[in-house]
Coordinates of C-alpha atoms in Angstrom, one line a residue:
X1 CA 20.7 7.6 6.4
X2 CA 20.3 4.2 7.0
X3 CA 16.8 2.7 6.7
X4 CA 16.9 1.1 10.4
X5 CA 18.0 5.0 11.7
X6 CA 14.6 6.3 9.6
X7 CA 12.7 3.4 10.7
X8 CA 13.3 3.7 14.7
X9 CA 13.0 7.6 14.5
X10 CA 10.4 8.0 12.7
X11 CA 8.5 5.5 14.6
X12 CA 9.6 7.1 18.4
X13 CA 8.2 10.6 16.3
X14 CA 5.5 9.1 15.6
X15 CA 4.9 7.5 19.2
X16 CA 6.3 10.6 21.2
X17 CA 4.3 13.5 19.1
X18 CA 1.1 12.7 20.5
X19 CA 2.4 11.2 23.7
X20 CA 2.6 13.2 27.1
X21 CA 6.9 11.9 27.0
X22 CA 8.3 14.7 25.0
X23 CA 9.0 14.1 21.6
X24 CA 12.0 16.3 21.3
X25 CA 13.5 13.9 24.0
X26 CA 13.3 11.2 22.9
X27 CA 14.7 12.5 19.2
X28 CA 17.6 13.4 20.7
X29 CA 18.1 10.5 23.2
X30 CA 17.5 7.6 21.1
X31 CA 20.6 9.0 18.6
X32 CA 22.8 9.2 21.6
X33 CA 21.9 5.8 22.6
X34 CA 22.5 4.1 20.1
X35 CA 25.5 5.9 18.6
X36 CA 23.4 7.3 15.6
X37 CA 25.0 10.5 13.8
X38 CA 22.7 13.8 14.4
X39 CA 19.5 12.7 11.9
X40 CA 19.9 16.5 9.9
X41 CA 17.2 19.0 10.0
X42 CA 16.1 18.0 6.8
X43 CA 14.5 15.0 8.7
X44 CA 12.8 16.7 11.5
X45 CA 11.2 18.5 8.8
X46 CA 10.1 15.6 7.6
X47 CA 9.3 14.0 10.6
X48 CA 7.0 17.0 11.1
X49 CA 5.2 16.9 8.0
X50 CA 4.1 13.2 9.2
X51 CA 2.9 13.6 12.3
X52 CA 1.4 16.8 11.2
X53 CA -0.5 14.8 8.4
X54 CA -1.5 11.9 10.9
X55 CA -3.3 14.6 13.1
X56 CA -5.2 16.3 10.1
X57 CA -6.4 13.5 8.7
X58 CA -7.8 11.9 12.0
X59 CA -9.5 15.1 12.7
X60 CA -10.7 15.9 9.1
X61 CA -14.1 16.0 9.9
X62 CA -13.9 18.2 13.5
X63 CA -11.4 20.8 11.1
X64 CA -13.6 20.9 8.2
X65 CA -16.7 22.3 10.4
X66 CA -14.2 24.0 12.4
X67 CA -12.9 26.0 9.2
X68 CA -16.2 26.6 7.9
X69 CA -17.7 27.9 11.4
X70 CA -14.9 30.1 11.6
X71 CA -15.3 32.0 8.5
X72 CA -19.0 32.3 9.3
X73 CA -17.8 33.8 12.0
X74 CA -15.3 36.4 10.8
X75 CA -17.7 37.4 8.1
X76 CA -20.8 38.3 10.5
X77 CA -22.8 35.2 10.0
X78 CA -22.8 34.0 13.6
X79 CA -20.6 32.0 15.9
X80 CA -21.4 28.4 16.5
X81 CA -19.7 26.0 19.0
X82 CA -17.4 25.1 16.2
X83 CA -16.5 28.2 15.6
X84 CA -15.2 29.1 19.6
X85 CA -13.4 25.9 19.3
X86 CA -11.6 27.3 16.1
X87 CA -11.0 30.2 17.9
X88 CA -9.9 28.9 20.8
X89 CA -7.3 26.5 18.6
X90 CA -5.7 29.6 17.2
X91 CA -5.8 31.7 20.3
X92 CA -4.5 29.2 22.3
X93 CA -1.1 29.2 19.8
X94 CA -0.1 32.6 20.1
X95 CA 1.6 32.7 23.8
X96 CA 3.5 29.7 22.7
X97 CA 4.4 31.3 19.6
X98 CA 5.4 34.3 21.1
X99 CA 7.9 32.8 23.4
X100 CA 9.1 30.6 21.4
X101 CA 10.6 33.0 19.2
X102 CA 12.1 35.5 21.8
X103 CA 13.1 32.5 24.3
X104 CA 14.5 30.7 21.2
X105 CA 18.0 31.5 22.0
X106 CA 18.0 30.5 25.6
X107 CA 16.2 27.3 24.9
X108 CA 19.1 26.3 22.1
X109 CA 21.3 27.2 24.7
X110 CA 21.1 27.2 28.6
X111 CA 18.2 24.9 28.8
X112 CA 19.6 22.1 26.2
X113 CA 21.0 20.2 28.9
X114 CA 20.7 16.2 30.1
X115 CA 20.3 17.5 33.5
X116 CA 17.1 20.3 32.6
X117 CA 15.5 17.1 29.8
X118 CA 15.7 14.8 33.0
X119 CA 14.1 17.2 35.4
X120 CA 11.6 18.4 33.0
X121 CA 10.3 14.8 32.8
X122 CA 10.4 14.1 36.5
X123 CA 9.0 17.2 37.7
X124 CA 6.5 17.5 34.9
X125 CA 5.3 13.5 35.0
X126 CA 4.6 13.8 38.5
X127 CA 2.1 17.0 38.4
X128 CA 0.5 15.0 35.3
X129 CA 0.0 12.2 37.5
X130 CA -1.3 14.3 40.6
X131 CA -3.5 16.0 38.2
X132 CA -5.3 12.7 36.6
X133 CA -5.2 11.2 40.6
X134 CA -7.1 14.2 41.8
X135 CA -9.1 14.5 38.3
X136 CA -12.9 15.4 38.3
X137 CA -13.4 17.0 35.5
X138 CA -16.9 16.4 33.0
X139 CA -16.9 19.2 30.3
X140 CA -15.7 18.5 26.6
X141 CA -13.8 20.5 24.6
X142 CA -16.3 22.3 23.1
X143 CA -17.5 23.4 26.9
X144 CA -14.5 25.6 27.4
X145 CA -14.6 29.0 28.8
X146 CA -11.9 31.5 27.6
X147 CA -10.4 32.0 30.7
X148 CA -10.0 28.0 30.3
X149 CA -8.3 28.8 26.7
X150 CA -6.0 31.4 28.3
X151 CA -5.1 28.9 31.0
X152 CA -4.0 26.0 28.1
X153 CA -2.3 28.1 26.1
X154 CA -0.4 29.7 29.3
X155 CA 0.2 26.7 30.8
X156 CA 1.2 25.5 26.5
X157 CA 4.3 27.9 26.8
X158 CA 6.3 25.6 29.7
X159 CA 6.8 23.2 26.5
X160 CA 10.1 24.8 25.8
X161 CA 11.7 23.6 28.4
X162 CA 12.8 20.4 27.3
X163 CA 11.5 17.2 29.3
X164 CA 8.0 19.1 29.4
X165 CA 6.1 17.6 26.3
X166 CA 4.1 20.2 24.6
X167 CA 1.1 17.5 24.9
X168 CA 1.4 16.6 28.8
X169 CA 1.2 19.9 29.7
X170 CA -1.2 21.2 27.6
X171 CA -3.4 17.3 28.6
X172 CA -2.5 18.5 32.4
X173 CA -3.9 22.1 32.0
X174 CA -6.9 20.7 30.3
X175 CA -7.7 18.5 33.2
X176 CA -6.8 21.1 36.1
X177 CA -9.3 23.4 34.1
X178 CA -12.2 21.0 34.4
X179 CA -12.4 18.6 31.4
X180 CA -12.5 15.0 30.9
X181 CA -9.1 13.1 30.0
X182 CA -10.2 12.3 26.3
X183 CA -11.3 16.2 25.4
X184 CA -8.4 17.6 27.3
X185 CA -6.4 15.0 24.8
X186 CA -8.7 16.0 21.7
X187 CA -7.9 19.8 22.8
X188 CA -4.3 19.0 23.0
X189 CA -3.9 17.6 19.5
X190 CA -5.9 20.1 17.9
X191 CA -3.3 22.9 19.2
X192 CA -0.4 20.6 18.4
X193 CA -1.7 21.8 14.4
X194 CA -0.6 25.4 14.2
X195 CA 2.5 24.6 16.6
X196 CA 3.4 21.9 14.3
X197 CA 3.5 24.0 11.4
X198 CA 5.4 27.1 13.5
X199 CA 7.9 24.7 14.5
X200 CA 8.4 22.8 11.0
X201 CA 8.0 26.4 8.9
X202 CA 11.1 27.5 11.2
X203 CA 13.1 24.1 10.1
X204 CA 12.1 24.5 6.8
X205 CA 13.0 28.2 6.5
X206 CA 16.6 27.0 8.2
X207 CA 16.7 24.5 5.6
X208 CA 16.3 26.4 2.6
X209 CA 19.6 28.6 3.5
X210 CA 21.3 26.3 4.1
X211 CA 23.2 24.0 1.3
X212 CA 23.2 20.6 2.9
X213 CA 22.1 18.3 0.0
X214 CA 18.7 16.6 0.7
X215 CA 18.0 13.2 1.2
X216 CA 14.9 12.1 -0.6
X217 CA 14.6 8.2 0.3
X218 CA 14.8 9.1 4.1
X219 CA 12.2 12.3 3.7
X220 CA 9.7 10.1 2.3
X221 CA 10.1 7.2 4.4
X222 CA 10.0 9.4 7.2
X223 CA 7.0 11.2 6.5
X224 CA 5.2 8.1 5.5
X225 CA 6.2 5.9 8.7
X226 CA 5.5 8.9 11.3
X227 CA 2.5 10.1 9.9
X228 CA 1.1 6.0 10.1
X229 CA 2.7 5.7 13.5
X230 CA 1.2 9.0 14.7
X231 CA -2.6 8.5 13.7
X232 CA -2.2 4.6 15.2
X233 CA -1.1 6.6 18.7
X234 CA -3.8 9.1 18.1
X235 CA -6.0 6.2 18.3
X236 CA -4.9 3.7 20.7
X237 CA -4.1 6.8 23.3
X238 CA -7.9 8.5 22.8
X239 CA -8.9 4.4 23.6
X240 CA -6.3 3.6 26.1
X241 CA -7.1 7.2 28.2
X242 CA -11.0 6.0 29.5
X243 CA -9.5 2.3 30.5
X244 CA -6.5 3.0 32.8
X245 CA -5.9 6.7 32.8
X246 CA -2.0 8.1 32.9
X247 CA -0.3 6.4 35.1
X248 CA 1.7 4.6 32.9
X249 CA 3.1 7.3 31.3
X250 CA 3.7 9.1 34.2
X251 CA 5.7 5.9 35.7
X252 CA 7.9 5.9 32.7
X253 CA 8.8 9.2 32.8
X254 CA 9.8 9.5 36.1
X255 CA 12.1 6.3 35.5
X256 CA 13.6 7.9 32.6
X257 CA 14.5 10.9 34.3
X258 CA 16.2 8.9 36.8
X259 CA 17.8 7.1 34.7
X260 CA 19.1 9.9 33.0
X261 CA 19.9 11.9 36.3
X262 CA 22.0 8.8 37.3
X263 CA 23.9 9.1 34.0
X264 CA 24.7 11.9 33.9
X265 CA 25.2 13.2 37.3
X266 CA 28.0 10.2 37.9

């Protein structure tokens, strides 16, 4: 690959992981756009691995209490706030882990269209943005009920239909259940972990059968400029969230997916 093509997409996977745009998306928009060839799984892996690194190391602290509640908790010795949210985090994966591997097909197929991507971002942006107009919420994270959970990781599950973004509607379900725009972000990113590491461990199990020779300068650039890229958004989206809410991103998609609409429905 050539170092711009890891540069820019490692960047926009860096930006769009954490982001309520879709990441997928914009991966396989910006290629298109520009007349890139198809970056190779090998790279998504990659790609993965960063942003997947970003997230743990922003939340190292809230993990490490989190993992040590949580086997307090399996062995008997009590469960602590950290230890529901650890709970919760794991719980929360297994609907969208369950459908993504029996929907897997379908998704590769039927729903890999221009005209479902542009949709998915209309339809979706616009019940974000209704969602943070009428939002009241004032619980944190570690306030959630499990019927709260249940509703998350329910609502998690529409991320395979491309346009969604796995992190708006999980951020939009978090909000409709009662909490704040910054813990229904914080919750968000925490369950992006495990489905981060289902979605890469599926890439990377594809990747070992297969015989397409490896590219080592574009996996390590491309963990190393995601995984910067990622925990900068992490950051600046936490900050940018109590200032002037969603509407930006909500805007943007819905001008995206009529741009796209106009493209390809002409």
């Amino acid at each position: 690959m050539e170092f711009l093509h890891i540069v820019v997409l490692a960047i926009v996977q860096g930006l769009t992981e954490f982001l309520p745009v879709s990441s997928s998306a914009h991966l396989v928009l910006v290629p298109v756009v520009l007349g890139w060839p198809d970056q190779g799984l090998a790279f998504d892996v990659a790609l993965h691995v960063g942003t997947l690194t970003a997230v743990l190391w922003y939340f190292r602290r809230d993990l490490a209490n989190m993992t040590v509640a949580w086997f307090a908790s399996v062995t008997g010795k009590g469960t602590t706030i950290d230890a529901k949210l650890a709970w919760a985090v794991l719980l929360g994966t297994i609907p969208i882990g369950l459908a993504g591997l029996l929907l897997k097909g379908l998704v590769e197929t039927q729903l890999r269209s221009p005209v479902v991507l542009a949709f998915g971002m209309i339809v979706f942006g616009l019940l974000l943005g209704w969602v943070d107009w009428r939002h009241r919420g004032t619980r944190t994270e570690r306030e959630m009920r499990p019927r709260d959970v249940l509703f998350i990781a329910c609502a998690q599950v529409l991320a395979i239909i491309p346009g969604t973004s796995r992190s708006g509607i999980t951020l939009t379900a978090g909000m409709m259940a009662g909490l704040t725009r910054q813990a229904a972000a914080r919750f968000s990113f925490l369950l992006s972990i495990p489905v981060i590491v289902l979605a890469g461990g599926v890439e990377g199990l594809e990747l070992a059968r297969s015989a397409v020779p490896i590219d080592w300068h574009a996996i390590g650039w491309g963990i190393v400029i995601s995984a910067v890229t990622a925990y900068l958004c992490i950051r600046a989206f936490l900050a940018l969230l109590a200032r002037t809410g969603l509407l930006p991103f909500v805007i943007y998609r819905v001008l995206l997916g009529i741009v796209l609409l106009a493209v390809f429905l002409t």
